[in-house]
């Protein structure tokens, strides 16, 4: 039996043990300084619902409150706060999607929470703050998520000191309006990061500009399960060993256009679930062993450089795939029947692949989970939608630009009530558009593409569409008037509408302002519209009405289009003055094309120093007066076309302050005066096309007064495949649609105008023809080695042709005609092997045309009007009797040929004295034995005749 004292002792032990146990389950209390730091952090931000965009967002910090009397409640009970159960220290802070809006800096109270192990600030708006360098004060961090939070600038090097990190997510810190990445990671910091953080399991750096190679020691991060380097401007070789990481599940390398690599052979041990190399330079053979990765769910190898070959049938073994994109590759052949196994696919894209023409596979109808199907640009030819009617979950169907045929009734889509994007552009379809029973059965589309589909009238069902955001009806044969019911179609949703390239002539009941209140882009180009210009809502960004017959003054309502980025109204019959408000729009207006109308008066006078104007074309109108000096504010201006007006001004040297100006066309105006050296020594640095022909300029043309020494560089510094154009992106129902607006110009060569609908960046032209320039051709022009065309014709130029023009080895056209040039054509011009057009007619040139296939291969008209020129292709040959010849050499000259055939004056005189027949016979003997001596003989004979003739003239 146990005594009383022993029982009491045991009781006390269990009592205190129980007390300790119960205490351990009480809520932890964080230290006052940490509660204070959290409250201070809370008050440094405002709550703004627009700061978070993910579903489930709410303002977590609203639950953070100070108790009455100044005592803090335990911060461990606050939303998003996690404390250590034993110490009470804050070890976790999850404020993701919390509506936080404001800046954060290195002095933030957040960095006093030195025990933090997990920090998540994703999906807030920190207003372009730089990630604070004091992040190093949190050395215990194992997880750091700063994604989707509008951080900007350089990623601090101090991040590489957080050596315990297993998760680092800095992805998707992008400009809210454009999606452009805001963060940069210096190449050396990137290397340090990879080298030091060896415990990383998740590394996400999407949309960070790294602009570096991938360090080889990234292969040491063997714990990685997720590596996301999507669109990081990476280049060089991708370490292939990363594919073999045992734990790697998700690999995103998408949109690194200069990243080189290849796919290795895979085996069944791979745990990959996502592999995305879309838009890289991965190349080589596509391994059939990829079919062994049984875990793979998402595969995107689109827009790579894999070797041409059949579509790998082994992909059909990947039965877990939900996402497959092999588009924009060189894969050919029919779609393998093994793909019939991929019944879990929700996204299937095989677009822009050179597939053998054939039908859509019938088994596609079994893919009941498909949401997104893209077979565009794939050479398919079949009747439409025979295989698609069972795909009831389908939301997006892209079949544009194939060879699909047959008749389409939109009732065919009645089973696809989830379908909201349908693109059938560019097929050989016949649409039944006049049925009136379709209004209730056709799905409500967001995107509908019916361009180039042989339509002759507006589809009737469109009047019942309420949700359209993007509508393509262009390049059809729709004629007559735009029906009045269209003004009730999708009035609140429509953003992008293309109606160009039809046969339309007018509008039924045209409203004062078009009713689509959110319209961003409208194209009516290349129809037969006449009458007044329709005015879109103020939301419009791009408006194309070129190549019509619109007439009259531009309605004043156009000045309400305050969001306008591009307006092309060229090739119409507009009259009156150009609205002055176009100058006020220059803060955002990028493109203004008003050429070939009948506008008169002056150009808009006001352009602000915030101007974004890149292209301005007012050519072929009736404009007068001087150029507005405020054009010098348009620092983004690349193209300025003023041709064929009545403008009167001196040469605009002040435009040389425009750093991007590449094209200046001033032809056929009243510009005048001497082009003297500019007072401020300013030169045009990027100007490549200068057309100042047919004006009243006088004095000497000195190119060095206009062009900098860096202008018109040779071809190697300018892209041969890019064009002078402005690109503008417009919001549509399925992303942004970019339209490229190219500059156009007319160049005169040999009296003929040549129209260029597109202008290569490398094209370089100087045309000063039809003025009153005097003096010599400027030798300095020879420094403009990228020049393609030079026209100085129809001036009063004198002196010789500079030999320096032979340095212009890219020159394709040279016109020096109708001047007063003298002297010989320099032999150096024979070096211009690209020369296709050449004209020096009607000058005072003398001497022989230089040898060389280019110069002697031109038509005789290129040289006419120069009486003293000789040689091919002219009928006048050089070296005739009017050309002085040298006296023959002495007959005592030894024959060095060693032939034993002596040739001297006795031989020649025997032919001369004995008559023509004997001379010819002896000559024949010479030609037979030594033909080269015959030529010498003839030369001496001619010299002798001239010698005898001169003797007779002087009575000798």
mmCIF file of N, CA and C in Angstrom, residues 555-665:
data_model
loop_
_atom_site.group_PDB
_atom_site.id
_atom_site.type_symbol
_atom_site.label_atom_id
_atom_site.label_comp_id
_atom_site.label_asym_id
_atom_site.label_seq_id
_atom_site.Cartn_x
_atom_site.Cartn_y
_atom_site.Cartn_z
ATOM 1 N N UNK A 555 -16.880 66.057 -90.012
ATOM 2 C CA UNK A 555 -17.837 66.548 -88.998
ATOM 3 C C UNK A 555 -17.129 66.945 -87.707
ATOM 4 N N UNK A 556 -17.611 67.995 -87.033
ATOM 5 C CA UNK A 556 -16.960 68.446 -85.793
ATOM 6 C C UNK A 556 -16.995 67.401 -84.686
ATOM 7 N N UNK A 557 -17.907 66.434 -84.782
ATOM 8 C CA UNK A 557 -17.979 65.393 -83.758
ATOM 9 C C UNK A 557 -16.724 64.562 -83.663
ATOM 10 N N UNK A 558 -15.876 64.627 -84.696
ATOM 11 C CA UNK A 558 -14.640 63.846 -84.639
ATOM 12 C C UNK A 558 -13.729 64.339 -83.530
ATOM 13 N N UNK A 559 -13.914 65.579 -83.110
ATOM 14 C CA UNK A 559 -13.082 66.133 -82.036
ATOM 15 C C UNK A 559 -13.442 65.559 -80.667
ATOM 16 N N UNK A 560 -14.523 64.783 -80.612
ATOM 17 C CA UNK A 560 -14.867 64.102 -79.357
ATOM 18 C C UNK A 560 -14.165 62.750 -79.223
ATOM 19 N N UNK A 561 -13.466 62.329 -80.290
ATOM 20 C CA UNK A 561 -12.793 61.024 -80.276
ATOM 21 C C UNK A 561 -11.446 61.175 -79.573
ATOM 22 N N UNK A 562 -11.499 61.410 -78.289
ATOM 23 C CA UNK A 562 -10.310 61.790 -77.522
ATOM 24 C C UNK A 562 -9.384 60.630 -77.224
ATOM 25 N N UNK A 563 -9.793 59.389 -77.579
ATOM 26 C CA UNK A 563 -8.927 58.225 -77.358
ATOM 27 C C UNK A 563 -8.261 57.752 -78.643
ATOM 28 N N UNK A 564 -8.367 58.547 -79.694
ATOM 29 C CA UNK A 564 -7.933 58.124 -81.016
ATOM 30 C C UNK A 564 -6.423 57.896 -81.066
ATOM 31 N N UNK A 565 -6.019 56.702 -81.549
ATOM 32 C CA UNK A 565 -4.612 56.382 -81.766
ATOM 33 C C UNK A 565 -4.249 56.405 -83.242
ATOM 34 N N UNK A 566 -5.175 55.997 -84.102
ATOM 35 C CA UNK A 566 -4.883 55.918 -85.538
ATOM 36 C C UNK A 566 -6.116 56.316 -86.325
ATOM 37 N N UNK A 567 -5.923 57.216 -87.290
ATOM 38 C CA UNK A 567 -6.974 57.604 -88.219
ATOM 39 C C UNK A 567 -6.398 57.578 -89.624
ATOM 40 N N UNK A 568 -6.981 56.737 -90.477
ATOM 41 C CA UNK A 568 -6.596 56.691 -91.888
ATOM 42 C C UNK A 568 -7.819 57.064 -92.710
ATOM 43 N N UNK A 569 -7.815 58.285 -93.230
ATOM 44 C CA UNK A 569 -8.909 58.790 -94.064
ATOM 45 C C UNK A 569 -8.401 59.146 -95.447
ATOM 46 N N UNK A 570 -7.291 58.544 -95.867
ATOM 47 C CA UNK A 570 -6.693 58.870 -97.154
ATOM 48 C C UNK A 570 -7.543 58.350 -98.304
ATOM 49 N N UNK A 571 -7.340 58.949 -99.467
ATOM 50 C CA UNK A 571 -8.004 58.531 -100.704
ATOM 51 C C UNK A 571 -9.521 58.610 -100.608
ATOM 52 N N UNK A 572 -10.001 59.791 -100.231
ATOM 53 C CA UNK A 572 -11.423 60.105 -100.242
ATOM 54 C C UNK A 572 -11.611 61.456 -100.922
ATOM 55 N N UNK A 573 -12.757 62.076 -100.691
ATOM 56 C CA UNK A 573 -13.037 63.386 -101.302
ATOM 57 C C UNK A 573 -13.317 64.436 -100.235
ATOM 58 N N UNK A 574 -12.664 64.338 -99.086
ATOM 59 C CA UNK A 574 -12.887 65.318 -98.020
ATOM 60 C C UNK A 574 -12.396 66.694 -98.454
ATOM 61 N N UNK A 575 -13.092 67.704 -97.975
ATOM 62 C CA UNK A 575 -12.724 69.083 -98.279
ATOM 63 C C UNK A 575 -12.733 69.886 -96.986
ATOM 64 N N UNK A 576 -12.593 71.194 -97.118
ATOM 65 C CA UNK A 576 -12.543 72.039 -95.931
ATOM 66 C C UNK A 576 -11.172 71.981 -95.276
ATOM 67 N N UNK A 577 -11.098 72.428 -94.049
ATOM 68 C CA UNK A 577 -9.830 72.458 -93.336
ATOM 69 C C UNK A 577 -9.656 71.204 -92.480
ATOM 70 N N UNK A 578 -8.422 70.816 -92.291
ATOM 71 C CA UNK A 578 -8.136 69.728 -91.361
ATOM 72 C C UNK A 578 -8.473 70.213 -89.954
ATOM 73 N N UNK A 579 -9.297 69.466 -89.211
ATOM 74 C CA UNK A 579 -9.681 69.933 -87.867
ATOM 75 C C UNK A 579 -8.460 70.224 -86.996
ATOM 76 N N UNK A 580 -8.463 71.395 -86.367
ATOM 77 C CA UNK A 580 -7.344 71.784 -85.514
ATOM 78 C C UNK A 580 -7.195 70.861 -84.308
ATOM 79 N N UNK A 581 -8.269 70.179 -83.928
ATOM 80 C CA UNK A 581 -8.201 69.313 -82.748
ATOM 81 C C UNK A 581 -7.269 68.135 -82.966
ATOM 82 N N UNK A 582 -6.958 67.799 -84.236
ATOM 83 C CA UNK A 582 -6.020 66.700 -84.468
ATOM 84 C C UNK A 582 -4.659 67.018 -83.853
ATOM 85 N N UNK A 583 -4.287 68.275 -83.826
ATOM 86 C CA UNK A 583 -3.053 68.657 -83.156
ATOM 87 C C UNK A 583 -3.133 68.433 -81.665
ATOM 88 N N UNK A 584 -4.303 68.717 -81.097
ATOM 89 C CA UNK A 584 -4.482 68.504 -79.653
ATOM 90 C C UNK A 584 -4.478 67.028 -79.287
ATOM 91 N N UNK A 585 -4.838 66.171 -80.261
ATOM 92 C CA UNK A 585 -4.843 64.729 -80.017
ATOM 93 C C UNK A 585 -3.430 64.141 -79.986
ATOM 94 N N UNK A 586 -2.421 64.943 -80.320
ATOM 95 C CA UNK A 586 -1.100 64.365 -80.566
ATOM 96 C C UNK A 586 -0.483 63.722 -79.331
ATOM 97 N N UNK A 587 -1.038 63.981 -78.143
ATOM 98 C CA UNK A 587 -0.521 63.314 -76.945
ATOM 99 C C UNK A 587 -0.660 61.801 -77.055
ATOM 100 N N UNK A 588 -1.719 61.331 -77.707
ATOM 101 C CA UNK A 588 -1.947 59.894 -77.830
ATOM 102 C C UNK A 588 -2.044 59.439 -79.285
ATOM 103 N N UNK A 589 -2.371 60.352 -80.199
ATOM 104 C CA UNK A 589 -2.497 59.998 -81.611
ATOM 105 C C UNK A 589 -1.144 59.536 -82.148
ATOM 106 N N UNK A 590 -1.121 58.340 -82.726
ATOM 107 C CA UNK A 590 0.115 57.765 -83.249
ATOM 108 C C UNK A 590 0.196 57.891 -84.754
ATOM 109 N N UNK A 591 -0.936 57.837 -85.411
ATOM 110 C CA UNK A 591 -0.967 57.761 -86.864
ATOM 111 C C UNK A 591 -2.077 58.656 -87.396
ATOM 112 N N UNK A 592 -1.752 59.567 -88.311
ATOM 113 C CA UNK A 592 -2.740 60.440 -88.937
ATOM 114 C C UNK A 592 -2.446 60.472 -90.433
ATOM 115 N N UNK A 593 -3.297 59.797 -91.215
ATOM 116 C CA UNK A 593 -3.115 59.676 -92.653
ATOM 117 C C UNK A 593 -4.305 60.322 -93.359
ATOM 118 N N UNK A 594 -4.055 61.457 -93.996
ATOM 119 C CA UNK A 594 -5.116 62.229 -94.639
ATOM 120 C C UNK A 594 -4.797 62.504 -96.104
ATOM 121 N N UNK A 595 -3.882 61.756 -96.689
ATOM 122 C CA UNK A 595 -3.426 62.023 -98.044
ATOM 123 C C UNK A 595 -4.492 61.811 -99.100
ATOM 124 N N UNK A 596 -4.298 62.509 -100.249
ATOM 125 C CA UNK A 596 -5.153 62.369 -101.432
ATOM 126 C C UNK A 596 -6.612 62.697 -101.135
ATOM 127 N N UNK A 597 -6.817 63.887 -100.590
ATOM 128 C CA UNK A 597 -8.142 64.464 -100.432
ATOM 129 C C UNK A 597 -8.111 65.881 -101.010
ATOM 130 N N UNK A 598 -9.011 66.712 -100.569
ATOM 131 C CA UNK A 598 -9.032 68.102 -101.055
ATOM 132 C C UNK A 598 -9.027 69.082 -99.897
ATOM 133 N N UNK A 599 -8.323 68.746 -98.826
ATOM 134 C CA UNK A 599 -8.216 69.663 -97.692
ATOM 135 C C UNK A 599 -7.459 70.924 -98.124
ATOM 136 N N UNK A 600 -7.889 72.056 -97.571
ATOM 137 C CA UNK A 600 -7.177 73.309 -97.845
ATOM 138 C C UNK A 600 -6.896 74.012 -96.524
ATOM 139 N N UNK A 601 -6.329 75.185 -96.611
ATOM 140 C CA UNK A 601 -5.964 75.901 -95.393
ATOM 141 C C UNK A 601 -4.614 75.435 -94.877
ATOM 142 N N UNK A 602 -4.401 75.587 -93.592
ATOM 143 C CA UNK A 602 -3.114 75.260 -92.985
ATOM 144 C C UNK A 602 -3.184 73.957 -92.201
ATOM 145 N N UNK A 603 -2.030 73.430 -91.877
ATOM 146 C CA UNK A 603 -1.957 72.276 -90.981
ATOM 147 C C UNK A 603 -2.387 72.688 -89.581
ATOM 148 N N UNK A 604 -2.881 71.748 -88.762
ATOM 149 C CA UNK A 604 -3.129 72.069 -87.352
ATOM 150 C C UNK A 604 -1.877 72.680 -86.731
ATOM 151 N N UNK A 605 -2.068 73.705 -85.926
ATOM 152 C CA UNK A 605 -0.943 74.521 -85.478
ATOM 153 C C UNK A 605 -0.332 74.097 -84.153
ATOM 154 N N UNK A 606 -1.039 73.292 -83.368
ATOM 155 C CA UNK A 606 -0.579 73.010 -82.009
ATOM 156 C C UNK A 606 -0.298 71.526 -81.825
ATOM 157 N N UNK A 607 0.939 71.213 -81.469
ATOM 158 C CA UNK A 607 1.339 69.858 -81.119
ATOM 159 C C UNK A 607 2.116 69.943 -79.820
ATOM 160 N N UNK A 608 1.711 69.166 -78.832
ATOM 161 C CA UNK A 608 2.308 69.312 -77.508
ATOM 162 C C UNK A 608 3.615 68.532 -77.416
ATOM 163 N N UNK A 609 4.396 68.864 -76.391
ATOM 164 C CA UNK A 609 5.685 68.181 -76.209
ATOM 165 C C UNK A 609 5.531 66.779 -75.632
ATOM 166 N N UNK A 610 4.285 66.339 -75.425
ATOM 167 C CA UNK A 610 4.019 64.962 -75.017
ATOM 168 C C UNK A 610 3.541 64.116 -76.189
ATOM 169 N N UNK A 611 3.727 64.629 -77.385
ATOM 170 C CA UNK A 611 3.175 63.989 -78.574
ATOM 171 C C UNK A 611 3.730 62.587 -78.780
ATOM 172 N N UNK A 612 2.831 61.660 -79.200
ATOM 173 C CA UNK A 612 3.208 60.297 -79.577
ATOM 174 C C UNK A 612 3.091 60.075 -81.080
ATOM 175 N N UNK A 613 2.908 61.135 -81.842
ATOM 176 C CA UNK A 613 2.698 61.014 -83.282
ATOM 177 C C UNK A 613 3.926 60.413 -83.948
ATOM 178 N N UNK A 614 3.709 59.321 -84.724
ATOM 179 C CA UNK A 614 4.808 58.641 -85.416
ATOM 180 C C UNK A 614 4.704 58.776 -86.932
ATOM 181 N N UNK A 615 3.485 58.875 -87.452
ATOM 182 C CA UNK A 615 3.308 58.999 -88.896
ATOM 183 C C UNK A 615 2.286 60.083 -89.179
ATOM 184 N N UNK A 616 2.655 61.037 -90.039
ATOM 185 C CA UNK A 616 1.758 62.107 -90.460
ATOM 186 C C UNK A 616 1.864 62.237 -91.968
ATOM 187 N N UNK A 617 0.742 61.983 -92.660
ATOM 188 C CA UNK A 617 0.696 62.062 -94.122
ATOM 189 C C UNK A 617 -0.455 62.970 -94.529
ATOM 190 N N UNK A 618 -0.102 64.142 -95.060
ATOM 191 C CA UNK A 618 -1.115 65.075 -95.572
ATOM 192 C C UNK A 618 -0.849 65.367 -97.045
ATOM 193 N N UNK A 619 -0.132 64.482 -97.728
ATOM 194 C CA UNK A 619 0.211 64.692 -99.127
ATOM 195 C C UNK A 619 -1.001 64.712 -100.027
ATOM 196 N N UNK A 620 -0.849 65.324 -101.211
ATOM 197 C CA UNK A 620 -1.874 65.382 -102.254
ATOM 198 C C UNK A 620 -3.172 66.007 -101.752
ATOM 199 N N UNK A 621 -3.021 67.183 -101.174
ATOM 200 C CA UNK A 621 -4.160 68.015 -100.817
ATOM 201 C C UNK A 621 -3.926 69.417 -101.379
ATOM 202 N N UNK A 622 -4.538 70.416 -100.800
ATOM 203 C CA UNK A 622 -4.376 71.794 -101.263
ATOM 204 C C UNK A 622 -3.980 72.706 -100.106
ATOM 205 N N UNK A 623 -3.134 72.182 -99.237
ATOM 206 C CA UNK A 623 -2.736 72.927 -98.051
ATOM 207 C C UNK A 623 -1.796 74.065 -98.408
ATOM 208 N N UNK A 624 -1.855 75.109 -97.601
ATOM 209 C CA UNK A 624 -1.074 76.308 -97.870
ATOM 210 C C UNK A 624 -0.326 76.740 -96.610
ATOM 211 N N UNK A 625 0.490 77.769 -96.780
ATOM 212 C CA UNK A 625 1.143 78.393 -95.641
ATOM 213 C C UNK A 625 2.417 77.683 -95.228
ATOM 214 N N UNK A 626 2.889 78.030 -94.041
ATOM 215 C CA UNK A 626 4.124 77.472 -93.517
ATOM 216 C C UNK A 626 3.848 76.240 -92.656
ATOM 217 N N UNK A 627 4.911 75.503 -92.420
ATOM 218 C CA UNK A 627 4.800 74.371 -91.508
ATOM 219 C C UNK A 627 4.723 74.902 -90.074
ATOM 220 N N UNK A 628 3.820 74.337 -89.246
ATOM 221 C CA UNK A 628 3.764 74.772 -87.843
ATOM 222 C C UNK A 628 5.021 74.369 -87.094
ATOM 223 N N UNK A 629 5.669 75.339 -86.468
ATOM 224 C CA UNK A 629 6.924 75.055 -85.772
ATOM 225 C C UNK A 629 6.728 74.121 -84.584
ATOM 226 N N UNK A 630 5.484 73.998 -84.123
ATOM 227 C CA UNK A 630 5.232 73.087 -82.991
ATOM 228 C C UNK A 630 5.380 71.626 -83.386
ATOM 229 N N UNK A 631 5.536 71.326 -84.701
ATOM 230 C CA UNK A 631 5.836 69.951 -85.106
ATOM 231 C C UNK A 631 7.136 69.471 -84.476
ATOM 232 N N UNK A 632 7.979 70.400 -84.101
ATOM 233 C CA UNK A 632 9.239 70.031 -83.444
ATOM 234 C C UNK A 632 9.007 69.370 -82.093
ATOM 235 N N UNK A 633 7.774 69.465 -81.564
ATOM 236 C CA UNK A 633 7.446 68.791 -80.310
ATOM 237 C C UNK A 633 7.169 67.304 -80.492
ATOM 238 N N UNK A 634 6.975 66.897 -81.740
ATOM 239 C CA UNK A 634 6.597 65.497 -82.007
ATOM 240 C C UNK A 634 7.859 64.635 -82.057
ATOM 241 N N UNK A 635 8.430 64.369 -80.899
ATOM 242 C CA UNK A 635 9.735 63.712 -80.827
ATOM 243 C C UNK A 635 9.692 62.250 -81.258
ATOM 244 N N UNK A 636 8.504 61.667 -81.380
ATOM 245 C CA UNK A 636 8.383 60.279 -81.822
ATOM 246 C C UNK A 636 8.175 60.181 -83.336
ATOM 247 N N UNK A 637 8.071 61.311 -84.025
ATOM 248 C CA UNK A 637 7.715 61.318 -85.441
ATOM 249 C C UNK A 637 8.784 60.617 -86.277
ATOM 250 N N UNK A 638 8.343 59.645 -87.091
ATOM 251 C CA UNK A 638 9.238 58.884 -87.962
ATOM 252 C C UNK A 638 8.994 59.192 -89.428
ATOM 253 N N UNK A 639 7.748 59.480 -89.790
ATOM 254 C CA UNK A 639 7.371 59.695 -91.181
ATOM 255 C C UNK A 639 6.572 60.985 -91.299
ATOM 256 N N UNK A 640 7.018 61.889 -92.193
ATOM 257 C CA UNK A 640 6.311 63.140 -92.435
ATOM 258 C C UNK A 640 6.196 63.326 -93.939
ATOM 259 N N UNK A 641 4.980 63.237 -94.459
ATOM 260 C CA UNK A 641 4.722 63.347 -95.894
ATOM 261 C C UNK A 641 3.886 64.589 -96.143
ATOM 262 N N UNK A 642 4.481 65.543 -96.877
ATOM 263 C CA UNK A 642 3.850 66.838 -97.155
ATOM 264 C C UNK A 642 3.676 67.050 -98.652
ATOM 265 N N UNK A 643 3.943 66.044 -99.455
ATOM 266 C CA UNK A 643 4.053 66.185 -100.907
ATOM 267 C C UNK A 643 2.765 66.669 -101.553
ATOM 268 N N UNK A 644 2.942 67.350 -102.709
ATOM 269 C CA UNK A 644 1.825 67.740 -103.588
ATOM 270 C C UNK A 644 0.787 68.584 -102.865
ATOM 271 N N UNK A 645 1.245 69.681 -102.286
ATOM 272 C CA UNK A 645 0.381 70.711 -101.716
ATOM 273 C C UNK A 645 0.849 72.064 -102.228
ATOM 274 N N UNK A 646 0.412 73.122 -101.592
ATOM 275 C CA UNK A 646 0.836 74.473 -101.948
ATOM 276 C C UNK A 646 1.565 75.132 -100.786
ATOM 277 N N UNK A 647 2.278 74.341 -100.008
ATOM 278 C CA UNK A 647 2.998 74.858 -98.856
ATOM 279 C C UNK A 647 4.151 75.747 -99.319
ATOM 280 N N UNK A 648 4.409 76.781 -98.556
ATOM 281 C CA UNK A 648 5.462 77.730 -98.906
ATOM 282 C C UNK A 648 6.283 78.025 -97.656
ATOM 283 N N UNK A 649 7.554 77.600 -97.680
ATOM 284 C CA UNK A 649 8.396 77.768 -96.505
ATOM 285 C C UNK A 649 9.842 77.534 -96.924
ATOM 286 N N UNK A 650 10.773 77.830 -96.033
ATOM 287 C CA UNK A 650 12.173 77.495 -96.256
ATOM 288 C C UNK A 650 12.402 76.060 -95.803
ATOM 289 N N UNK A 651 13.603 75.564 -96.070
ATOM 290 C CA UNK A 651 13.889 74.184 -95.672
ATOM 291 C C UNK A 651 13.804 74.058 -94.146
ATOM 292 N N UNK A 652 13.068 73.073 -93.654
ATOM 293 C CA UNK A 652 12.800 72.975 -92.201
ATOM 294 C C UNK A 652 13.934 72.324 -91.415
ATOM 295 N N UNK A 653 15.051 73.045 -91.279
ATOM 296 C CA UNK A 653 16.155 72.507 -90.483
ATOM 297 C C UNK A 653 15.741 72.196 -89.050
ATOM 298 N N UNK A 654 14.741 72.924 -88.561
ATOM 299 C CA UNK A 654 14.322 72.735 -87.176
ATOM 300 C C UNK A 654 13.724 71.348 -86.940
ATOM 301 N N UNK A 655 13.358 70.629 -88.008
ATOM 302 C CA UNK A 655 12.875 69.256 -87.838
ATOM 303 C C UNK A 655 14.011 68.290 -87.504
ATOM 304 N N UNK A 656 15.251 68.726 -87.630
ATOM 305 C CA UNK A 656 16.385 67.866 -87.299
ATOM 306 C C UNK A 656 16.433 67.538 -85.810
ATOM 307 N N UNK A 657 15.655 68.250 -85.009
ATOM 308 C CA UNK A 657 15.598 67.941 -83.575
ATOM 309 C C UNK A 657 14.774 66.688 -83.306
ATOM 310 N N UNK A 658 14.107 66.167 -84.345
ATOM 311 C CA UNK A 658 13.286 64.961 -84.173
ATOM 312 C C UNK A 658 14.194 63.748 -84.303
ATOM 313 N N UNK A 659 14.469 63.062 -83.212
ATOM 314 C CA UNK A 659 15.503 62.020 -83.225
ATOM 315 C C UNK A 659 15.121 60.768 -84.005
ATOM 316 N N UNK A 660 13.822 60.566 -84.284
ATOM 317 C CA UNK A 660 13.378 59.336 -84.934
ATOM 318 C C UNK A 660 12.984 59.533 -86.394
ATOM 319 N N UNK A 661 13.080 60.756 -86.915
ATOM 320 C CA UNK A 661 12.586 61.037 -88.260
ATOM 321 C C UNK A 661 13.392 60.271 -89.302
ATOM 322 N N UNK A 662 12.689 59.445 -90.092
ATOM 323 C CA UNK A 662 13.330 58.612 -91.109
ATOM 324 C C UNK A 662 12.921 59.010 -92.519
ATOM 325 N N UNK A 663 11.724 59.568 -92.666
ATOM 326 C CA UNK A 663 11.204 59.871 -93.994
ATOM 327 C C UNK A 663 10.641 61.293 -93.997
ATOM 328 N N UNK A 664 11.148 62.139 -94.912
ATOM 329 C CA UNK A 664 10.655 63.499 -95.076
ATOM 330 C C UNK A 664 10.405 63.718 -96.555
ATOM 331 N N UNK A 665 9.133 63.800 -96.945
ATOM 332 C CA UNK A 665 8.735 63.968 -98.343
ATOM 333 C C UNK A 665 8.075 65.332 -98.498
#
